[in-house]
Amino acid sequence: MSEEIKLARAQATYRTLCEALDEMELRYDANDEKLTVTLSVKGDDFPVELRFRVSPERQLVSLFSQLPFTISESKIVDLALAVSTANYVLANGCFDFKITSGDILFRMVNCFENTDLSKDIFKYMTICTVSTVDEYNDKFLLISKDVLPLDKFISDVFDN
């Protein structure tokens, strides 16, 4: 596929993404040149920050949500285990944990090569990301602050 066709497909996908967010009546910042969209959605505990990126080269739409805290060095192993446990039960998307910095990021990706992604896909990505991040962000923070024991978190995840 030529670079021109890839770019045209990416731009069409980006427009569909923006239309979906408009239909959801969400406020967002769009960068038409970089094909990125950022927005913040109110969560139960923290705001959930979202960043969509449409990649012409890879023909992917990526959705990222950076958690608003970092994990201290003393809790790196506990959080690595907690993130691994959460990822085991997730149907879509995953948490990425950068052990060198203590940053946790949620990531969901969809490919649009040889297919058109619908507005419903973008609505699903948004809702799924917000609900998943909202479900786990406070638990990860409580583990890092020694308020929620890791074994309790693990048993709760597998019991649900």
Coordinates of N, CA, C and O in Angstrom, one line a residue:
M1 N 0.8 -1.2 0.0 CA 0.0 0.0 0.0 C 0.9 1.2 0.0 O 1.8 1.3 0.8
S2 N 0.6 2.2 -0.9 CA 1.4 3.4 -1.0 C 1.3 4.3 0.3 O 0.3 4.2 1.0
E3 N 2.2 5.1 0.5 CA 2.2 6.0 1.7 C 1.0 7.0 1.6 O 0.4 7.3 2.6
E4 N 0.7 7.4 0.3 CA -0.5 8.3 0.1 C -1.8 7.6 0.6 O -2.6 8.2 1.2
I5 N -1.9 6.4 0.2 CA -3.2 5.6 0.5 C -3.2 5.4 2.0 O -4.3 5.6 2.7
K6 N -2.1 5.1 2.6 CA -2.0 4.9 4.1 C -2.4 6.2 4.8 O -3.2 6.1 5.8
L7 N -1.9 7.3 4.4 CA -2.3 8.6 5.0 C -3.7 8.9 4.8 O -4.4 9.3 5.8
A8 N -4.3 8.6 3.6 CA -5.7 8.9 3.4 C -6.6 8.0 4.3 O -7.6 8.5 4.9
R9 N -6.2 6.8 4.5 CA -7.0 5.8 5.3 C -6.9 6.3 6.8 O -7.8 6.2 7.5
A10 N -5.7 6.7 7.2 CA -5.5 7.2 8.6 C -6.3 8.5 8.8 O -6.9 8.6 9.9
Q11 N -6.3 9.4 7.9 CA -7.1 10.6 8.0 C -8.6 10.3 8.1 O -9.3 10.9 8.9
A12 N -9.1 9.4 7.3 CA -10.5 9.0 7.4 C -10.8 8.3 8.7 O -11.9 8.6 9.3
T13 N -9.9 7.5 9.2 CA -10.1 6.9 10.5 C -10.1 7.9 11.6 O -10.9 7.9 12.5
Y14 N -9.2 8.9 11.5 CA -9.2 10.0 12.5 C -10.5 10.8 12.5 O -11.0 11.1 13.6
R15 N -11.1 11.0 11.3 CA -12.3 11.8 11.3 C -13.4 10.9 11.9 O -14.3 11.5 12.6
T16 N -13.4 9.6 11.7 CA -14.4 8.8 12.3 C -14.3 8.8 13.8 O -15.3 8.8 14.6
L17 N -13.1 8.8 14.3 CA -12.8 8.9 15.7 C -13.4 10.2 16.3 O -14.1 10.1 17.3
C18 N -13.1 11.3 15.7 CA -13.7 12.6 16.2 C -15.2 12.6 16.1 O -15.8 13.1 17.0
E19 N -15.8 12.0 15.1 CA -17.2 12.0 15.0 C -17.8 11.1 16.2 O -18.8 11.5 16.7
A20 N -17.1 10.0 16.5 CA -17.6 9.2 17.6 C -17.6 10.0 18.9 O -18.5 9.9 19.7
L21 N -16.5 10.7 19.2 CA -16.3 11.5 20.4 C -17.4 12.6 20.4 O -17.9 12.9 21.5
D22 N -17.7 13.2 19.3 CA -18.7 14.2 19.2 C -20.1 13.6 19.6 O -20.8 14.2 20.3
E23 N -20.4 12.4 19.0 CA -21.6 11.8 19.4 C -21.7 11.4 20.8 O -22.8 11.4 21.4
M24 N -20.6 11.2 21.5 CA -20.6 10.9 22.9 C -20.6 12.2 23.7 O -20.7 12.1 25.0
E25 N -20.6 13.3 23.0 CA -20.6 14.7 23.6 C -19.5 14.9 24.6 O -19.6 15.4 25.7
L26 N -18.3 14.4 24.2 CA -17.1 14.6 25.0 C -16.3 15.7 24.4 O -16.2 15.9 23.2
R27 N -15.7 16.5 25.3 CA -14.8 17.6 24.9 C -13.4 17.0 24.7 O -12.9 16.3 25.6
Y28 N -12.8 17.4 23.6 CA -11.4 16.9 23.4 C -10.6 17.9 22.6 O -11.2 18.9 22.0
D29 N -9.3 17.7 22.6 CA -8.4 18.5 21.8 C -7.9 17.6 20.7 O -7.4 16.5 20.9
A30 N -8.1 18.1 19.5 CA -7.7 17.4 18.3 C -6.5 18.0 17.6 O -6.5 19.3 17.5
N31 N -5.5 17.2 17.2 CA -4.4 17.8 16.4 C -4.5 17.1 15.0 O -4.1 15.9 14.9
D32 N -5.0 17.8 14.0 CA -5.3 17.2 12.7 C -4.0 16.9 12.0 O -4.0 15.9 11.2
E33 N -2.9 17.6 12.3 CA -1.6 17.3 11.6 C -1.0 16.0 12.2 O -0.5 15.1 11.4
K34 N -1.0 15.8 13.5 CA -0.4 14.6 14.1 C -1.4 13.5 14.3 O -1.1 12.4 14.7
L35 N -2.7 13.7 13.9 CA -3.8 12.7 14.0 C -3.9 12.2 15.4 O -3.9 11.0 15.7
T36 N -3.9 13.1 16.4 CA -4.0 12.7 17.8 C -5.2 13.5 18.4 O -5.6 14.6 18.0
V37 N -5.7 12.9 19.4 CA -6.9 13.4 20.2 C -6.6 13.2 21.7 O -6.2 12.1 22.0
T38 N -6.7 14.2 22.5 CA -6.6 14.1 23.9 C -7.8 14.5 24.6 O -8.5 15.5 24.1
L39 N -8.2 13.9 25.7 CA -9.4 14.3 26.5 C -9.2 13.7 27.9 O -8.4 12.9 28.2
S40 N -10.1 14.3 28.7 CA -10.1 13.8 30.1 C -11.6 13.5 30.5 O -12.5 14.2 30.1
V41 N -11.7 12.3 31.1 CA -13.1 11.9 31.5 C -13.1 11.7 33.0 O -12.1 11.2 33.6
K42 N -14.1 12.1 33.7 CA -14.2 12.1 35.1 C -14.4 10.6 35.6 O -15.3 9.9 35.1
G43 N -13.5 10.2 36.4 CA -13.5 8.8 37.0 C -14.1 8.9 38.4 O -14.3 10.0 38.9
D44 N -14.2 7.8 39.0 CA -14.7 7.7 40.4 C -13.7 8.3 41.4 O -14.0 9.0 42.4
D45 N -12.4 8.1 41.1 CA -11.3 8.5 42.0 C -10.4 9.6 41.4 O -10.1 10.5 42.1
F46 N -10.0 9.4 40.2 CA -9.1 10.3 39.5 C -9.8 10.6 38.1 O -10.5 9.8 37.6
P47 N -9.4 11.7 37.5 CA -9.7 11.9 36.1 C -9.0 10.9 35.3 O -7.9 10.5 35.6
V48 N -9.6 10.4 34.2 CA -9.0 9.4 33.4 C -8.6 10.2 32.1 O -9.4 10.7 31.4
E49 N -7.3 10.3 31.9 CA -6.7 11.0 30.8 C -6.6 10.1 29.6 O -6.0 9.0 29.8
L50 N -7.1 10.5 28.4 CA -7.0 9.6 27.3 C -6.2 10.3 26.1 O -6.4 11.5 25.9
R51 N -5.5 9.5 25.4 CA -4.7 10.0 24.2 C -4.9 9.0 23.1 O -4.3 7.9 23.2
F52 N -5.6 9.4 22.1 CA -5.7 8.6 20.9 C -4.6 9.0 19.9 O -4.3 10.2 19.8
R53 N -4.0 8.0 19.2 CA -3.0 8.3 18.2 C -3.3 7.4 17.0 O -3.4 6.2 17.1
V54 N -3.5 8.0 15.8 CA -3.7 7.3 14.6 C -2.4 7.3 13.8 O -1.8 8.3 13.5
S55 N -1.9 6.1 13.5 CA -0.6 5.9 12.9 C -0.8 5.5 11.4 O -1.2 4.4 11.1
P56 N -0.5 6.4 10.5 CA -0.6 6.0 9.1 C 0.4 4.9 8.7 O 0.0 4.0 7.9
E57 N 1.6 5.0 9.2 CA 2.6 4.0 8.9 C 2.2 2.6 9.3 O 2.4 1.6 8.6
R58 N 1.7 2.5 10.5 CA 1.4 1.1 11.1 C -0.1 0.8 10.9 O -0.4 -0.4 11.2
Q59 N -0.9 1.7 10.4 CA -2.3 1.5 10.2 C -3.0 1.0 11.5 O -3.7 0.1 11.5
L60 N -2.6 1.8 12.6 CA -3.1 1.4 13.9 C -3.7 2.7 14.6 O -3.3 3.8 14.4
V61 N -4.7 2.4 15.4 CA -5.3 3.4 16.3 C -4.9 3.0 17.7 O -5.2 1.8 18.1
S62 N -4.1 3.8 18.4 CA -3.7 3.4 19.8 C -4.4 4.4 20.7 O -4.5 5.6 20.5
L63 N -4.8 3.8 21.8 CA -5.4 4.6 22.9 C -4.6 4.4 24.2 O -4.4 3.2 24.6
F64 N -4.1 5.5 24.8 CA -3.3 5.4 26.0 C -3.9 6.2 27.1 O -4.6 7.2 26.9
S65 N -3.8 5.6 28.3 CA -4.2 6.4 29.5 C -3.1 6.2 30.6 O -3.0 5.1 31.1
Q66 N -2.4 7.3 30.8 CA -1.4 7.3 31.8 C -2.0 7.5 33.2 O -2.8 8.4 33.4
L67 N -1.7 6.6 34.1 CA -2.2 6.8 35.5 C -1.5 8.0 36.1 O -0.3 8.2 35.9
P68 N -2.2 8.7 37.0 CA -1.7 10.0 37.5 C -0.7 9.9 38.7 O -0.7 10.8 39.5
F69 N 0.0 8.8 38.8 CA 0.9 8.7 39.9 C 2.0 7.7 39.4 O 1.9 7.0 38.5
T70 N 3.1 7.8 40.2 CA 4.2 6.8 39.9 C 4.4 6.0 41.2 O 4.1 6.4 42.3
I71 N 5.0 4.8 40.9 CA 5.2 3.9 42.0 C 6.6 4.0 42.6 O 7.6 4.1 41.8
S72 N 6.7 4.0 43.9 CA 8.0 4.1 44.5 C 8.8 2.8 44.3 O 8.2 1.8 44.1
E73 N 10.1 3.0 44.3 CA 11.0 1.9 44.0 C 10.8 0.7 45.0 O 10.9 -0.5 44.6
S74 N 10.4 1.0 46.2 CA 10.2 -0.1 47.2 C 8.9 -0.9 46.9 O 8.8 -2.1 47.4
K75 N 8.0 -0.5 46.0 CA 6.8 -1.2 45.7 C 6.8 -1.7 44.2 O 5.8 -2.2 43.8
I76 N 7.9 -1.6 43.6 CA 8.0 -2.0 42.1 C 7.6 -3.5 42.0 O 6.8 -3.8 41.1
V77 N 8.1 -4.4 42.8 CA 7.7 -5.8 42.6 C 6.3 -6.1 42.9 O 5.6 -6.8 42.1
D78 N 5.7 -5.5 43.9 CA 4.3 -5.7 44.2 C 3.4 -5.2 43.1 O 2.5 -5.8 42.7
L79 N 3.8 -4.0 42.5 CA 3.0 -3.5 41.4 C 3.2 -4.3 40.2 O 2.2 -4.4 39.4
A80 N 4.3 -4.8 39.9 CA 4.5 -5.6 38.7 C 3.6 -6.9 38.8 O 3.0 -7.3 37.9
L81 N 3.5 -7.4 40.0 CA 2.6 -8.6 40.2 C 1.2 -8.2 40.1 O 0.3 -8.9 39.5
A82 N 0.8 -7.0 40.6 CA -0.6 -6.5 40.6 C -1.0 -6.3 39.1 O -2.1 -6.7 38.7
V83 N -0.1 -5.6 38.4 CA -0.4 -5.3 37.0 C -0.5 -6.6 36.2 O -1.4 -6.8 35.3
S84 N 0.4 -7.6 36.4 CA 0.3 -8.9 35.7 C -1.0 -9.6 36.0 O -1.6 -10.1 35.1
T85 N -1.4 -9.5 37.3 CA -2.7 -10.1 37.7 C -3.9 -9.5 37.0 O -4.8 -10.1 36.4
A86 N -3.9 -8.1 37.0 CA -5.0 -7.4 36.3 C -5.0 -7.8 34.8 O -6.1 -8.1 34.2
N87 N -3.8 -7.8 34.2 CA -3.8 -8.1 32.7 C -4.3 -9.5 32.4 O -4.9 -9.7 31.4
Y88 N -4.1 -10.4 33.3 CA -4.5 -11.8 33.1 C -6.0 -11.9 32.9 O -6.5 -12.7 32.1
V89 N -6.8 -11.0 33.6 CA -8.3 -11.1 33.5 C -8.9 -10.1 32.5 O -10.1 -10.2 32.3
L90 N -8.1 -9.2 31.9 CA -8.7 -8.2 31.0 C -9.0 -8.8 29.7 O -8.2 -9.6 29.1
A91 N -10.2 -8.5 29.1 CA -10.6 -9.0 27.8 C -10.0 -8.2 26.7 O -9.6 -8.7 25.7
N92 N -9.8 -6.9 26.9 CA -9.3 -5.9 25.9 C -8.4 -4.9 26.6 O -8.7 -4.4 27.6
G93 N -7.3 -4.6 25.9 CA -6.3 -3.7 26.4 C -5.4 -4.3 27.5 O -5.6 -5.5 27.9
C94 N -4.4 -3.5 27.9 CA -3.5 -4.0 28.9 C -2.9 -2.9 29.6 O -2.8 -1.8 29.1
F95 N -2.4 -3.1 30.8 CA -1.6 -2.2 31.5 C -0.1 -2.4 31.2 O 0.3 -3.6 31.2
D96 N 0.6 -1.4 31.0 CA 2.1 -1.4 30.8 C 2.7 -0.8 32.0 O 2.3 0.3 32.4
F97 N 3.6 -1.5 32.6 CA 4.3 -1.0 33.8 C 5.8 -0.8 33.5 O 6.4 -1.8 33.2
K98 N 6.2 0.4 33.6 CA 7.7 0.7 33.3 C 8.4 0.6 34.6 O 8.3 1.6 35.4
I99 N 9.1 -0.5 34.9 CA 9.7 -0.7 36.2 C 10.8 0.3 36.5 O 11.1 0.5 37.7
T100 N 11.4 0.9 35.5 CA 12.5 1.8 35.7 C 12.0 3.1 36.2 O 12.8 3.9 36.8
S101 N 10.8 3.5 35.9 CA 10.3 4.8 36.3 C 9.1 4.7 37.3 O 8.8 5.7 37.9
G102 N 8.4 3.6 37.3 CA 7.3 3.4 38.2 C 6.0 3.9 37.5 O 5.0 4.0 38.2
D103 N 6.0 4.2 36.2 CA 4.8 4.7 35.5 C 4.0 3.5 35.1 O 4.5 2.5 34.6
I104 N 2.6 3.7 35.2 CA 1.7 2.7 34.7 C 0.8 3.4 33.6 O 0.3 4.5 33.8
L105 N 0.6 2.7 32.5 CA -0.1 3.2 31.4 C -1.0 2.1 30.9 O -0.7 0.9 30.9
F106 N -2.3 2.5 30.6 CA -3.2 1.5 30.0 C -3.2 1.7 28.5 O -3.1 2.9 28.0
R107 N -3.2 0.6 27.7 CA -3.1 0.7 26.3 C -4.1 -0.2 25.6 O -4.2 -1.3 26.0
M108 N -4.7 0.3 24.6 CA -5.6 -0.5 23.7 C -5.3 -0.1 22.3 O -5.2 1.1 22.0
V109 N -5.3 -1.0 21.4 CA -4.9 -0.8 20.0 C -5.9 -1.5 19.1 O -6.4 -2.6 19.4
N110 N -6.2 -0.9 17.9 CA -7.0 -1.5 16.8 C -6.3 -1.2 15.5 O -5.8 -0.1 15.3
C111 N -6.4 -2.2 14.6 CA -5.8 -2.1 13.3 C -6.9 -1.7 12.3 O -8.0 -2.2 12.4
F112 N -6.5 -0.8 11.4 CA -7.5 -0.4 10.4 C -7.0 -0.7 9.0 O -7.6 -0.3 8.0
E113 N -6.0 -1.5 8.9 CA -5.5 -2.0 7.6 C -6.5 -2.9 6.9 O -6.9 -3.9 7.5
N114 N -6.9 -2.5 5.7 CA -7.9 -3.3 4.9 C -9.2 -3.4 5.6 O -10.0 -4.3 5.3
T115 N -9.5 -2.5 6.5 CA -10.9 -2.4 7.1 C -11.2 -1.0 7.5 O -10.2 -0.2 7.7
D116 N -12.4 -0.7 7.7 CA -12.8 0.6 8.3 C -13.3 0.4 9.7 O -14.2 -0.5 9.9
L117 N -12.8 1.1 10.6 CA -13.3 1.1 12.0 C -14.5 2.0 12.1 O -14.5 3.1 11.7
S118 N -15.5 1.5 12.8 CA -16.7 2.3 12.9 C -16.7 3.2 14.1 O -15.8 3.0 15.0
K119 N -17.6 4.1 14.2 CA -17.7 5.0 15.4 C -18.0 4.1 16.6 O -17.5 4.5 17.7
D120 N -18.7 3.0 16.5 CA -19.0 2.2 17.6 C -17.7 1.6 18.2 O -17.6 1.4 19.4
I121 N -16.7 1.3 17.4 CA -15.4 0.8 17.8 C -14.8 1.8 18.7 O -14.2 1.5 19.8
F122 N -14.8 3.1 18.3 CA -14.1 4.1 19.1 C -14.9 4.4 20.4 O -14.3 4.7 21.4
K123 N -16.2 4.3 20.3 CA -17.0 4.5 21.5 C -16.6 3.4 22.5 O -16.4 3.6 23.7
Y124 N -16.5 2.1 22.0 CA -16.2 1.0 22.8 C -14.8 1.2 23.4 O -14.6 1.0 24.6
M125 N -13.8 1.6 22.6 CA -12.5 1.8 23.1 C -12.5 2.8 24.2 O -11.8 2.6 25.3
T126 N -13.2 3.9 24.1 CA -13.3 4.9 25.1 C -13.9 4.4 26.4 O -13.3 4.6 27.5
I127 N -15.1 3.8 26.3 CA -15.8 3.3 27.4 C -15.0 2.2 28.1 O -14.9 2.2 29.4
C128 N -14.4 1.3 27.4 CA -13.7 0.2 28.0 C -12.4 0.7 28.7 O -12.1 0.3 29.8
T129 N -11.7 1.6 28.1 CA -10.5 2.2 28.7 C -10.9 2.9 30.0 O -10.2 2.7 31.0
V130 N -11.9 3.8 29.9 CA -12.2 4.6 31.1 C -12.7 3.6 32.2 O -12.2 3.8 33.4
S131 N -13.5 2.7 31.9 CA -14.0 1.8 33.0 C -12.9 0.9 33.6 O -12.8 0.7 34.8
T132 N -12.0 0.4 32.7 CA -10.9 -0.4 33.2 C -9.9 0.4 34.0 O -9.5 0.0 35.1
V133 N -9.5 1.6 33.6 CA -8.6 2.4 34.3 C -9.2 2.8 35.6 O -8.6 2.8 36.7
D134 N -10.5 3.2 35.6 CA -11.2 3.6 36.8 C -11.3 2.4 37.8 O -11.2 2.7 39.0
E135 N -11.4 1.2 37.3 CA -11.5 0.1 38.2 C -10.2 -0.2 38.9 O -10.2 -0.6 40.1
Y136 N -9.1 0.0 38.2 CA -7.8 -0.4 38.8 C -6.9 0.7 39.3 O -6.0 0.4 40.1
N137 N -7.1 1.9 38.9 CA -6.1 3.0 39.3 C -6.1 3.2 40.8 O -5.0 3.3 41.4
D138 N -7.2 3.2 41.5 CA -7.2 3.4 42.9 C -6.6 2.1 43.6 O -5.8 2.3 44.6
K139 N -6.8 1.0 43.1 CA -6.2 -0.2 43.7 C -4.7 -0.3 43.6 O -4.0 -0.6 44.5
F140 N -4.2 0.1 42.4 CA -2.8 0.2 42.2 C -2.2 1.2 43.2 O -1.1 0.9 43.8
L141 N -2.8 2.3 43.3 CA -2.3 3.4 44.3 C -2.3 2.9 45.7 O -1.4 3.0 46.4
L142 N -3.4 2.2 46.1 CA -3.5 1.7 47.5 C -2.5 0.6 47.7 O -1.9 0.5 48.8
I143 N -2.1 -0.2 46.8 CA -1.1 -1.2 46.9 C 0.3 -0.5 47.1 O 1.1 -0.8 48.0
S144 N 0.5 0.6 46.3 CA 1.7 1.3 46.4 C 1.9 2.0 47.7 O 3.0 2.3 48.2
K145 N 0.8 2.3 48.4 CA 0.8 3.1 49.7 C 0.7 2.1 50.9 O 0.5 2.5 52.0
D146 N 0.8 0.8 50.6 CA 0.7 -0.2 51.7 C -0.7 -0.2 52.4 O -0.8 -0.6 53.5
V147 N -1.7 0.2 51.7 CA -3.1 0.2 52.3 C -3.8 -1.0 51.9 O -4.6 -1.6 52.6
L148 N -3.6 -1.5 50.6 CA -4.2 -2.7 50.1 C -3.2 -3.8 50.0 O -2.2 -3.6 49.2
P149 N -3.3 -4.9 50.7 CA -2.3 -5.9 50.6 C -2.3 -6.6 49.2 O -3.4 -6.8 48.7
L150 N -1.2 -6.9 48.7 CA -1.1 -7.5 47.4 C -1.9 -8.8 47.3 O -2.7 -9.0 46.3
D151 N -1.8 -9.7 48.3 CA -2.6 -10.9 48.3 C -4.1 -10.7 48.3 O -4.8 -11.5 47.7
K152 N -4.6 -9.7 49.0 CA -6.0 -9.3 48.9 C -6.4 -8.9 47.5 O -7.5 -9.3 47.0
F153 N -5.6 -8.1 46.9 CA -5.9 -7.6 45.5 C -6.0 -8.8 44.6 O -6.9 -8.9 43.8
I154 N -5.0 -9.7 44.7 CA -5.0 -10.9 43.8 C -6.2 -11.8 44.0 O -6.8 -12.2 43.1
S155 N -6.5 -12.0 45.3 CA -7.7 -12.9 45.5 C -9.0 -12.2 45.1 O -9.9 -12.8 44.5
D156 N -9.1 -10.9 45.2 CA -10.3 -10.2 44.8 C -10.4 -10.2 43.2 O -11.5 -10.4 42.7
V157 N -9.3 -10.1 42.5 CA -9.3 -10.1 41.1 C -9.8 -11.5 40.6 O -10.6 -11.6 39.7
F158 N -9.2 -12.6 41.2 CA -9.6 -13.9 40.7 C -10.9 -14.4 41.2 O -11.5 -15.3 40.6
D159 N -11.5 -13.8 42.3 CA -12.8 -14.1 42.8 C -13.9 -13.5 42.0 O -15.0 -13.9 42.1
N160 N -13.6 -12.4 41.3 CA -14.6 -11.7 40.5 C -14.8 -12.2 39.1 O -14.3 -12.7 38.4

